[in-house]
Amino acid sequence: MEIHTTKLGHILKVTPKGVLDSYSAFDLVRFIKTRWEEGERLVLVNSRLVEYIEEDGISALVELKNFFEKFGGNIAFSDWNEEGLLVLGLFGLNKSPNFFAHEKEAEVWLSSLKIEDRRTLSEKSESVSSLRQTKPIQFYSSPSSSLTKSDVYVPEISTVPIPGQEPAEKTKIGKDLDHSLEQARNIQERVLYCESCRARLRIKTLGRHQCPNCGIQFDVSRTGGVRYLEKLLG
């Protein structure tokens, strides 16, 4: 996944390009948390170039939303395509105040917010620079913005748990997400048409499948979606 960044006043605009799956979702969360550590408190994620989003991508959005609510600042998401909006609706995120149809609406909302840093003194001592650094992953920034080292490279980091920071119970959004994930897992059976021979296939389980008629293989994700959905559906 490519991640482009620009500045809109005090707002950091992040534009991811590609699919939001288990791999890219981790990169996006790591990238935005790194920029937060560098001082960015208002982040706008324009999702117009996100092709589709999987369950791990949904979890990443919730993680980022909760992170900003807990430690200060805020994040908004905008400009999802039709398929992305359907997935957000499945998990109830389309009704969250952090999600907007258009970038301008998100920008106005972020501009009206008061920035507050909610970290404790002990938490503030934990910075990205103290975390393990490994091989860097390259991201991209807008040509119009001034390039810094952080604009081009973001180091891989491993999560360092902070003792005593686990909440006593899940937040409402967390409970809703768990409920939606459970529903998605329980409704696995669906009918697909083989891309190669157009045979009608009934899918009941996750993982790798093979068409019994022509032998073509495909994967079904944990949400019940197919990786190359647009190629398999008739």
Coordinates of N, CA and C in Angstrom, one line a residue:
M1 N 0.8 -1.2 0.0 CA 0.0 0.0 0.0 C 0.9 1.2 0.0
E2 N 0.5 2.2 -0.8 CA 1.2 3.5 -0.8 C 0.4 4.4 0.1
I3 N 1.1 5.3 0.8 CA 0.5 6.3 1.7 C 1.0 7.6 1.4
H4 N 0.2 8.5 0.8 CA 0.5 9.9 0.5 C 0.1 10.8 1.6
T5 N 0.8 11.9 1.9 CA 0.5 12.8 2.9 C 0.6 14.3 2.4
T6 N -0.3 15.1 2.8 CA -0.3 16.5 2.6 C -0.7 17.2 3.9
K7 N -0.5 18.5 4.0 CA -0.9 19.3 5.1 C -2.0 20.3 4.7
L8 N -3.1 20.2 5.5 CA -4.3 21.2 5.3 C -4.3 22.0 6.5
G9 N -3.5 23.1 6.6 CA -3.4 23.9 7.8 C -2.8 23.0 9.0
H10 N -3.6 22.8 10.1 CA -3.1 22.0 11.2 C -3.5 20.5 11.0
I11 N -4.1 20.2 9.9 CA -4.6 18.9 9.7 C -3.7 18.1 8.7
L12 N -3.3 16.9 9.2 CA -2.5 16.0 8.3 C -3.5 15.2 7.5
K13 N -3.4 15.3 6.2 CA -4.2 14.5 5.3 C -3.4 13.3 4.8
V14 N -4.0 12.1 5.0 CA -3.4 10.9 4.7 C -4.3 10.2 3.6
T15 N -3.6 9.8 2.5 CA -4.4 9.2 1.4 C -3.7 7.8 1.1
P16 N -4.3 6.8 1.7 CA -3.8 5.4 1.4 C -4.3 5.0 0.0
K17 N -3.5 4.2 -0.7 CA -3.8 3.7 -2.0 C -3.6 2.2 -2.1
G18 N -4.7 1.5 -2.4 CA -4.6 0.0 -2.5 C -5.7 -0.6 -1.7
V19 N -5.5 -1.9 -1.3 CA -6.4 -2.6 -0.5 C -6.1 -2.5 1.0
L20 N -7.1 -2.5 1.8 CA -6.9 -2.4 3.3 C -7.2 -3.8 3.9
D21 N -6.1 -4.6 3.9 CA -6.2 -6.0 4.4 C -5.4 -6.1 5.6
S22 N -5.1 -7.3 6.0 CA -4.3 -7.6 7.3 C -2.9 -6.9 7.2
Y23 N -2.3 -6.9 6.1 CA -0.9 -6.4 5.9 C -0.9 -4.9 5.9
S24 N -1.7 -4.3 5.0 CA -1.7 -2.9 4.8 C -2.4 -2.1 6.0
A25 N -3.3 -2.8 6.7 CA -4.0 -2.2 7.9 C -2.9 -2.0 9.0
F26 N -2.0 -2.9 9.2 CA -1.0 -2.8 10.2 C -0.1 -1.6 9.8
D27 N 0.3 -1.5 8.5 CA 1.1 -0.4 8.1 C 0.5 1.0 8.3
L28 N -0.8 1.1 8.0 CA -1.5 2.3 8.1 C -1.6 2.7 9.6
V29 N -1.9 1.8 10.5 CA -2.0 2.1 11.9 C -0.6 2.6 12.4
R30 N 0.4 1.8 12.0 CA 1.8 2.2 12.5 C 2.2 3.6 12.0
F31 N 1.9 3.8 10.7 CA 2.2 5.1 10.1 C 1.6 6.3 10.8
I32 N 0.2 6.2 11.1 CA -0.5 7.3 11.7 C -0.1 7.5 13.1
K33 N 0.2 6.4 13.9 CA 0.6 6.5 15.2 C 2.0 7.1 15.3
T34 N 2.8 6.8 14.3 CA 4.2 7.5 14.3 C 4.0 9.0 14.1
R35 N 3.2 9.4 13.2 CA 3.0 10.8 12.9 C 2.4 11.5 14.2
W36 N 1.5 10.7 14.9 CA 1.0 11.3 16.2 C 2.1 11.5 17.1
E37 N 3.0 10.6 17.2 CA 4.2 10.8 18.1 C 5.0 12.0 17.7
E38 N 5.0 12.3 16.5 CA 5.8 13.4 16.0 C 5.0 14.8 16.1
G39 N 3.8 14.7 16.7 CA 3.1 15.9 17.0 C 1.8 16.2 16.2
E40 N 1.5 15.3 15.3 CA 0.2 15.5 14.5 C -0.9 15.1 15.4
R41 N -1.9 15.9 15.6 CA -3.1 15.6 16.4 C -4.4 15.6 15.7
L42 N -4.4 16.2 14.5 CA -5.6 16.1 13.7 C -5.3 15.4 12.4
V43 N -5.9 14.3 12.1 CA -5.6 13.5 10.9 C -6.9 13.2 10.1
L44 N -6.8 13.4 8.8 CA -7.9 13.2 7.9 C -7.5 12.1 6.9
V45 N -8.1 11.0 7.0 CA -7.8 9.9 6.1 C -8.8 9.9 4.9
N46 N -8.3 10.3 3.7 CA -9.1 10.3 2.5 C -9.0 8.9 1.9
S47 N -10.1 8.2 1.8 CA -10.1 6.8 1.4 C -10.5 6.6 -0.1
R48 N -10.5 7.6 -0.9 CA -11.0 7.5 -2.3 C -10.2 6.5 -3.1
L49 N -8.9 6.2 -2.7 CA -8.1 5.3 -3.5 C -8.0 3.9 -2.8
V50 N -8.8 3.7 -1.8 CA -8.8 2.4 -1.2 C -9.8 1.5 -2.0
E51 N -9.3 0.5 -2.6 CA -10.1 -0.4 -3.5 C -11.2 -1.1 -2.7
Y52 N -10.8 -1.8 -1.7 CA -11.8 -2.5 -0.8 C -11.2 -2.7 0.6
I53 N -12.0 -3.0 1.5 CA -11.6 -3.1 2.9 C -12.0 -4.5 3.5
E54 N -11.1 -5.1 4.2 CA -11.4 -6.4 4.8 C -11.6 -6.2 6.3
E55 N -11.9 -7.3 7.0 CA -12.1 -7.3 8.5 C -11.0 -6.7 9.2
D56 N -9.8 -7.0 8.9 CA -8.6 -6.4 9.6 C -8.5 -4.9 9.3
G57 N -9.0 -4.5 8.2 CA -9.0 -3.0 7.9 C -10.0 -2.3 8.8
I58 N -11.2 -3.0 9.0 CA -12.2 -2.4 9.9 C -11.6 -2.3 11.3
S59 N -10.9 -3.4 11.8 CA -10.3 -3.3 13.1 C -9.3 -2.2 13.2
A60 N -8.6 -2.0 12.1 CA -7.6 -0.9 12.1 C -8.2 0.5 12.3
L61 N -9.3 0.7 11.6 CA -10.1 2.0 11.7 C -10.5 2.2 13.2
V62 N -11.1 1.1 13.8 CA -11.6 1.2 15.2 C -10.4 1.5 16.1
E63 N -9.3 0.8 15.9 CA -8.1 1.0 16.7 C -7.6 2.5 16.7
L64 N -7.6 3.0 15.5 CA -7.1 4.4 15.3 C -8.1 5.4 16.0
K65 N -9.4 5.1 15.8 CA -10.4 6.0 16.4 C -10.3 6.0 17.9
N66 N -10.1 4.8 18.5 CA -10.0 4.7 20.0 C -8.7 5.3 20.5
F67 N -7.6 5.1 19.7 CA -6.3 5.7 20.0 C -6.4 7.2 20.2
F68 N -7.0 7.9 19.2 CA -7.1 9.3 19.3 C -8.0 9.8 20.4
E69 N -9.1 9.0 20.7 CA -10.0 9.3 21.8 C -9.3 9.2 23.1
K70 N -8.4 8.2 23.2 CA -7.7 8.0 24.5 C -6.6 8.9 24.8
F71 N -5.8 9.2 23.8 CA -4.6 10.0 24.0 C -4.6 11.4 23.5
G72 N -5.7 11.8 22.8 CA -5.8 13.2 22.4 C -5.7 13.4 20.9
G73 N -6.4 14.5 20.4 CA -6.5 14.7 19.0 C -7.7 14.0 18.5
N74 N -7.8 14.0 17.1 CA -8.9 13.3 16.5 C -8.6 12.9 15.1
I75 N -9.3 11.9 14.6 CA -9.1 11.4 13.3 C -10.5 11.3 12.6
A76 N -10.5 11.6 11.3 CA -11.7 11.5 10.5 C -11.4 10.7 9.2
F77 N -12.4 10.0 8.7 CA -12.3 9.2 7.5 C -13.4 9.6 6.5
S78 N -13.0 9.7 5.2 CA -13.9 10.3 4.2 C -13.7 9.6 2.9
D79 N -14.7 9.8 2.0 CA -14.6 9.5 0.6 C -14.4 8.0 0.3
W80 N -15.2 7.2 0.9 CA -15.2 5.7 0.7 C -15.9 5.4 -0.6
N81 N -15.5 4.4 -1.3 CA -16.3 4.0 -2.5 C -17.5 3.2 -2.1
E82 N -18.3 2.8 -3.0 CA -19.6 2.1 -2.7 C -19.4 0.9 -1.9
E83 N -18.4 0.0 -2.3 CA -18.2 -1.2 -1.6 C -17.7 -1.0 -0.2
G84 N -16.8 0.1 0.0 CA -16.3 0.4 1.3 C -17.5 0.9 2.2
L85 N -18.4 1.6 1.7 CA -19.5 2.1 2.4 C -20.4 0.9 2.9
L86 N -20.6 -0.1 2.0 CA -21.4 -1.2 2.4 C -20.7 -2.0 3.5
V87 N -19.4 -2.2 3.5 CA -18.7 -2.8 4.6 C -18.8 -2.0 5.9
L88 N -18.6 -0.7 5.8 CA -18.7 0.1 7.0 C -20.1 0.0 7.6
G89 N -21.1 0.0 6.7 CA -22.5 -0.2 7.2 C -22.7 -1.5 7.9
L90 N -22.0 -2.6 7.5 CA -22.2 -3.9 8.1 C -21.7 -3.8 9.5
F91 N -20.7 -3.0 9.8 CA -20.1 -2.9 11.2 C -20.6 -1.7 11.9
G92 N -21.6 -1.0 11.3 CA -22.1 0.2 12.0 C -21.3 1.4 12.0
L93 N -20.1 1.4 11.3 CA -19.2 2.6 11.4 C -19.7 3.7 10.5
N94 N -20.6 3.5 9.6 CA -21.1 4.6 8.8 C -21.9 5.6 9.6
K95 N -22.3 5.2 10.8 CA -23.0 6.1 11.7 C -22.1 6.8 12.7
S96 N -20.9 6.5 12.7 CA -19.9 7.1 13.6 C -19.6 8.5 13.2
P97 N -19.5 9.4 14.2 CA -19.2 10.8 13.9 C -17.9 11.1 13.2
N98 N -17.0 10.1 13.2 CA -15.7 10.2 12.6 C -15.7 9.9 11.1
F99 N -16.8 9.5 10.5 CA -16.9 9.1 9.1 C -17.7 10.0 8.3
F100 N -17.2 10.5 7.2 CA -17.9 11.5 6.4 C -17.9 11.1 4.9
A101 N -18.9 11.6 4.2 CA -19.0 11.3 2.8 C -18.0 12.0 1.9
H102 N -17.6 13.3 2.4 CA -16.7 14.1 1.6 C -15.6 14.7 2.4
E103 N -14.5 14.9 1.8 CA -13.3 15.4 2.6 C -13.6 16.7 3.2
K104 N -14.3 17.6 2.5 CA -14.5 19.0 3.0 C -15.3 18.9 4.4
E105 N -16.3 18.0 4.4 CA -17.0 17.9 5.7 C -16.1 17.5 6.8
A106 N -15.3 16.5 6.5 CA -14.3 16.0 7.6 C -13.4 17.1 8.0
E107 N -12.9 17.9 7.0 CA -12.0 19.0 7.3 C -12.6 20.0 8.2
V108 N -13.9 20.4 7.9 CA -14.6 21.4 8.8 C -14.7 20.9 10.2
W109 N -15.1 19.6 10.3 CA -15.3 19.0 11.6 C -14.0 19.0 12.4
L110 N -12.9 18.5 11.8 CA -11.6 18.5 12.5 C -11.2 19.9 12.9
S111 N -11.4 20.9 12.1 CA -11.0 22.2 12.3 C -11.7 22.8 13.5
S112 N -12.9 22.3 13.8 CA -13.7 22.9 14.9 C -13.4 22.2 16.3
L113 N -12.5 21.2 16.3 CA -12.2 20.5 17.5 C -11.1 21.1 18.3
K114 N -11.2 21.0 19.6 CA -10.1 21.4 20.5 C -9.1 20.3 20.7
I115 N -7.9 20.5 20.6 CA -6.8 19.5 20.7 C -6.5 19.3 22.2
E116 N -6.5 18.1 22.6 CA -6.1 17.8 24.0 C -5.2 16.5 24.0
D117 N -4.1 16.6 24.8 CA -3.2 15.5 24.9 C -3.6 14.8 26.3
R118 N -4.1 13.6 26.2 CA -4.6 12.9 27.4 C -3.6 11.9 28.0
R119 N -2.4 11.8 27.4 CA -1.4 10.9 28.0 C -0.9 11.3 29.4
T120 N -0.6 10.4 30.2 CA 0.0 10.7 31.5 C 1.5 10.9 31.3
L121 N 2.2 11.4 32.3 CA 3.6 11.7 32.2 C 4.4 10.4 31.8
S122 N 4.0 9.3 32.5 CA 4.7 8.0 32.2 C 4.5 7.6 30.8
E123 N 3.3 7.8 30.2 CA 3.0 7.4 28.9 C 3.7 8.3 27.9
K124 N 3.9 9.6 28.2 CA 4.6 10.5 27.3 C 6.1 10.1 27.1
S125 N 6.6 9.4 28.1 CA 8.0 9.0 28.0 C 8.2 7.8 27.0
E126 N 7.1 7.2 26.6 CA 7.1 6.1 25.6 C 7.0 6.8 24.2
S127 N 8.0 6.7 23.4 CA 8.0 7.3 22.1 C 8.4 6.3 21.1
V128 N 8.2 6.6 19.8 CA 8.5 5.7 18.7 C 10.0 5.5 18.7
S129 N 10.8 6.5 19.1 CA 12.2 6.4 19.0 C 12.8 5.3 19.9
S130 N 12.0 5.0 21.0 CA 12.4 4.0 21.9 C 12.1 2.6 21.6
L131 N 11.3 2.4 20.5 CA 10.8 1.1 20.0 C 11.8 0.5 19.1
R132 N 11.8 -0.8 18.9 CA 12.7 -1.5 18.1 C 12.5 -1.1 16.6
Q133 N 13.7 -0.8 16.0 CA 13.6 -0.4 14.6 C 14.2 -1.6 13.7
T134 N 13.6 -1.9 12.6 CA 14.0 -2.9 11.7 C 14.0 -2.3 10.3
K135 N 14.0 -3.1 9.3 CA 14.0 -2.7 7.9 C 12.9 -1.7 7.6
P136 N 13.2 -0.5 7.1 CA 12.2 0.5 6.8 C 11.3 0.1 5.7
I137 N 10.1 0.6 5.8 CA 9.1 0.5 4.7 C 8.9 1.8 4.1
Q138 N 8.8 1.9 2.7 CA 8.8 3.2 2.1 C 7.3 3.6 1.9
F139 N 7.1 4.9 2.2 CA 5.8 5.5 1.9 C 6.1 6.7 1.0
Y140 N 5.0 7.4 0.5 CA 5.1 8.4 -0.4 C 4.4 9.7 0.1
S141 N 5.0 10.8 -0.2 CA 4.4 12.1 0.2 C 4.1 13.0 -1.0
S142 N 3.2 13.9 -0.9 CA 2.9 14.8 -2.0 C 4.1 15.6 -2.4
P143 N 4.3 15.8 -3.7 CA 5.4 16.6 -4.2 C 5.4 18.0 -3.7
S144 N 4.2 18.5 -3.4 CA 4.0 19.9 -3.0 C 4.5 20.2 -1.6
S145 N 4.5 19.1 -0.8 CA 4.9 19.3 0.6 C 6.4 19.1 0.8
S146 N 6.9 19.8 1.9 CA 8.4 19.6 2.1 C 8.6 18.2 2.7
L147 N 9.6 17.6 2.1 CA 9.9 16.2 2.5 C 10.9 16.2 3.7
T148 N 10.5 15.3 4.6 CA 11.4 15.0 5.7 C 11.6 13.5 5.8
K149 N 12.5 13.1 6.7 CA 12.8 11.7 6.7 C 11.6 10.9 7.1
S150 N 10.7 11.4 7.9 CA 9.5 10.7 8.3 C 8.5 10.6 7.2
D151 N 8.5 11.6 6.2 CA 7.6 11.5 5.1 C 7.9 10.4 4.1
V152 N 9.2 10.0 4.1 CA 9.6 9.0 3.1 C 9.7 7.6 3.7
Y153 N 10.3 7.5 4.9 CA 10.4 6.2 5.6 C 9.8 6.2 6.9
V154 N 9.2 5.1 7.2 CA 8.6 4.8 8.6 C 9.2 3.5 9.1
P155 N 9.9 3.5 10.2 CA 10.5 2.2 10.6 C 9.4 1.2 11.1
E156 N 9.7 -0.1 11.0 CA 8.8 -1.0 11.6 C 9.0 -1.0 13.1
I157 N 7.9 -1.0 13.8 CA 8.0 -1.0 15.3 C 7.2 -2.1 15.9
S158 N 7.6 -2.6 17.0 CA 6.8 -3.6 17.7 C 6.1 -3.0 18.9
T159 N 4.8 -3.4 19.1 CA 4.0 -2.8 20.2 C 4.6 -3.1 21.6
V160 N 4.7 -2.0 22.4 CA 5.2 -2.2 23.7 C 4.0 -1.9 24.7
P161 N 3.4 -3.0 25.3 CA 2.3 -2.8 26.2 C 2.6 -1.9 27.4
I162 N 1.7 -1.0 27.8 CA 1.8 -0.2 28.9 C 1.0 -0.8 30.1
P163 N 1.7 -1.2 31.2 CA 1.0 -1.9 32.3 C -0.1 -1.0 32.9
G164 N -1.2 -1.6 33.2 CA -2.3 -0.9 33.9 C -3.2 -0.1 32.9
Q165 N -2.9 -0.2 31.6 CA -3.7 0.7 30.7 C -4.8 -0.1 30.1
E166 N -5.0 -1.4 30.3 CA -6.1 -2.1 29.8 C -7.4 -1.6 30.4
P167 N -8.4 -1.3 29.6 CA -9.7 -0.8 30.1 C -10.4 -1.9 30.9
A168 N -11.2 -1.6 31.9 CA -12.0 -2.5 32.6 C -13.0 -3.3 31.8
E169 N -13.6 -2.6 30.8 CA -14.5 -3.3 29.9 C -14.4 -2.6 28.6
K170 N -14.9 -3.3 27.6 CA -14.9 -2.8 26.2 C -15.8 -1.6 26.0
T171 N -15.3 -0.7 25.2 CA -16.2 0.5 24.8 C -17.3 0.0 24.0
K172 N -18.3 0.9 23.8 CA -19.5 0.5 23.1 C -19.1 0.1 21.6
I173 N -18.2 0.9 21.0 CA -17.9 0.6 19.7 C -17.2 -0.7 19.6
G174 N -16.4 -1.1 20.6 CA -15.7 -2.4 20.6 C -16.7 -3.5 20.7
K175 N -17.8 -3.3 21.6 CA -18.8 -4.4 21.7 C -19.6 -4.5 20.4
D176 N -19.9 -3.4 19.8 CA -20.6 -3.4 18.5 C -19.8 -4.1 17.4
L177 N -18.5 -3.9 17.4 CA -17.6 -4.5 16.4 C -17.6 -6.0 16.7
D178 N -17.4 -6.4 17.9 CA -17.4 -7.9 18.2 C -18.7 -8.5 17.8
H179 N -19.8 -7.9 18.1 CA -21.1 -8.4 17.7 C -21.2 -8.6 16.2
S180 N -20.8 -7.5 15.5 CA -20.9 -7.5 14.0 C -19.9 -8.6 13.4
L181 N -18.7 -8.8 14.0 CA -17.8 -9.8 13.5 C -18.4 -11.2 13.7
E182 N -19.1 -11.4 14.9 CA -19.7 -12.7 15.1 C -20.8 -13.0 14.2
Q183 N -21.6 -11.9 13.8 CA -22.6 -12.1 12.8 C -22.1 -12.5 11.5
A184 N -21.0 -11.8 11.1 CA -20.4 -12.0 9.8 C -19.8 -13.5 9.7
R185 N -19.3 -14.0 10.9 CA -18.7 -15.3 10.8 C -19.9 -16.4 10.8
N186 N -21.0 -16.0 11.4 CA -22.1 -17.0 11.4 C -22.9 -17.0 10.1
I187 N -22.7 -16.0 9.2 CA -23.4 -16.0 8.0 C -22.4 -16.2 6.9
Q188 N -21.9 -17.4 6.8 CA -20.8 -17.7 5.9 C -21.3 -18.2 4.5
E189 N -22.5 -18.9 4.6 CA -22.9 -19.6 3.3 C -23.3 -18.5 2.3
R190 N -22.8 -18.7 1.1 CA -23.1 -17.8 0.0 C -22.9 -18.5 -1.3
V191 N -23.5 -18.0 -2.3 CA -23.4 -18.6 -3.7 C -22.5 -17.7 -4.6
L192 N -21.5 -18.3 -5.1 CA -20.6 -17.6 -6.1 C -20.6 -18.4 -7.4
Y193 N -20.2 -17.7 -8.5 CA -20.1 -18.3 -9.8 C -18.7 -18.3 -10.2
C194 N -18.2 -19.5 -10.5 CA -16.8 -19.6 -10.9 C -16.4 -18.7 -12.0
E195 N -15.3 -18.0 -11.9 CA -14.8 -17.1 -12.9 C -14.5 -17.8 -14.2
S196 N -14.0 -19.0 -14.1 CA -13.5 -19.8 -15.2 C -14.6 -20.5 -16.0
C197 N -15.4 -21.2 -15.3 CA -16.5 -22.0 -16.0 C -17.9 -21.6 -15.7
R198 N -18.1 -20.6 -14.8 CA -19.4 -20.1 -14.4 C -20.2 -21.1 -13.7
A199 N -19.6 -22.1 -13.1 CA -20.3 -23.1 -12.3 C -20.8 -22.4 -11.0
R200 N -22.0 -22.9 -10.5 CA -22.6 -22.3 -9.3 C -21.9 -23.0 -8.1
L201 N -21.3 -22.2 -7.2 CA -20.6 -22.8 -6.1 C -21.2 -22.3 -4.8
R202 N -21.5 -23.2 -3.9 CA -22.1 -22.9 -2.5 C -20.9 -22.9 -1.5
I203 N -20.6 -21.8 -0.9 CA -19.5 -21.6 0.0 C -20.0 -21.6 1.5
K204 N -19.4 -22.5 2.3 CA -19.9 -22.5 3.7 C -18.7 -22.3 4.7
T205 N -17.5 -22.4 4.3 CA -16.3 -22.2 5.2 C -15.4 -21.2 4.7
L206 N -14.4 -20.8 5.5 CA -13.4 -19.8 5.1 C -12.2 -20.4 4.5
G207 N -11.3 -19.6 4.0 CA -10.0 -20.2 3.5 C -10.0 -20.5 2.0
R208 N -9.2 -21.4 1.6 CA -8.9 -21.8 0.2 C -10.0 -22.7 -0.3
H209 N -10.5 -22.5 -1.4 CA -11.5 -23.3 -2.1 C -11.1 -23.6 -3.5
Q210 N -11.7 -24.7 -4.1 CA -11.4 -25.1 -5.4 C -12.7 -25.5 -6.1
C211 N -12.9 -25.0 -7.3 CA -14.0 -25.3 -8.1 C -14.0 -26.8 -8.5
P212 N -15.0 -27.6 -8.2 CA -14.9 -29.0 -8.5 C -15.1 -29.2 -10.0
N213 N -15.6 -28.2 -10.7 CA -15.8 -28.4 -12.1 C -14.5 -28.2 -13.0
C214 N -13.8 -27.0 -12.7 CA -12.7 -26.7 -13.5 C -11.4 -26.6 -12.7
G215 N -11.4 -26.7 -11.4 CA -10.2 -26.7 -10.6 C -9.6 -25.4 -10.2
I216 N -10.3 -24.2 -10.6 CA -9.7 -22.9 -10.2 C -9.8 -22.7 -8.7
Q217 N -8.9 -22.1 -8.1 CA -8.8 -21.9 -6.7 C -9.1 -20.4 -6.3
F218 N -9.6 -20.2 -5.1 CA -9.8 -18.8 -4.6 C -9.9 -18.8 -3.1
D219 N -9.8 -17.7 -2.5 CA -9.8 -17.6 -1.0 C -11.0 -16.8 -0.5
V220 N -11.6 -17.2 0.6 CA -12.7 -16.5 1.2 C -12.1 -16.0 2.6
S221 N -12.3 -14.7 2.8 CA -11.7 -14.1 4.0 C -12.6 -14.4 5.2
R222 N -12.2 -13.9 6.4 CA -12.9 -14.1 7.7 C -14.3 -13.4 7.7
T223 N -14.4 -12.4 6.9 CA -15.7 -11.7 6.8 C -16.7 -12.4 5.8
G224 N -16.2 -13.4 5.2 CA -17.0 -14.1 4.2 C -16.8 -13.5 2.8
G225 N -16.0 -12.5 2.6 CA -15.7 -11.9 1.3 C -14.7 -12.6 0.6
V226 N -14.7 -12.5 -0.7 CA -13.7 -13.1 -1.6 C -12.7 -12.1 -2.0
R227 N -11.4 -12.4 -2.0 CA -10.4 -11.4 -2.3 C -10.6 -10.8 -3.7
Y228 N -10.9 -11.6 -4.7 CA -11.1 -11.0 -6.0 C -12.6 -11.0 -6.3
L229 N -13.3 -10.4 -5.5 CA -14.8 -10.5 -5.6 C -15.3 -10.1 -6.9
E230 N -14.7 -9.0 -7.5 CA -15.3 -8.5 -8.8 C -15.0 -9.4 -9.9
K231 N -14.1 -10.4 -9.7 CA -13.8 -11.4 -10.8 C -14.6 -12.6 -10.6
L232 N -15.1 -12.9 -9.4 CA -15.8 -14.1 -9.2 C -17.3 -14.0 -9.3
L233 N -17.8 -12.9 -8.9 CA -19.3 -12.7 -9.0 C -19.8 -12.5 -10.4
G234 N -20.9 -13.1 -10.7 CA -21.5 -12.9 -12.0 C -22.4 -11.7 -12.0

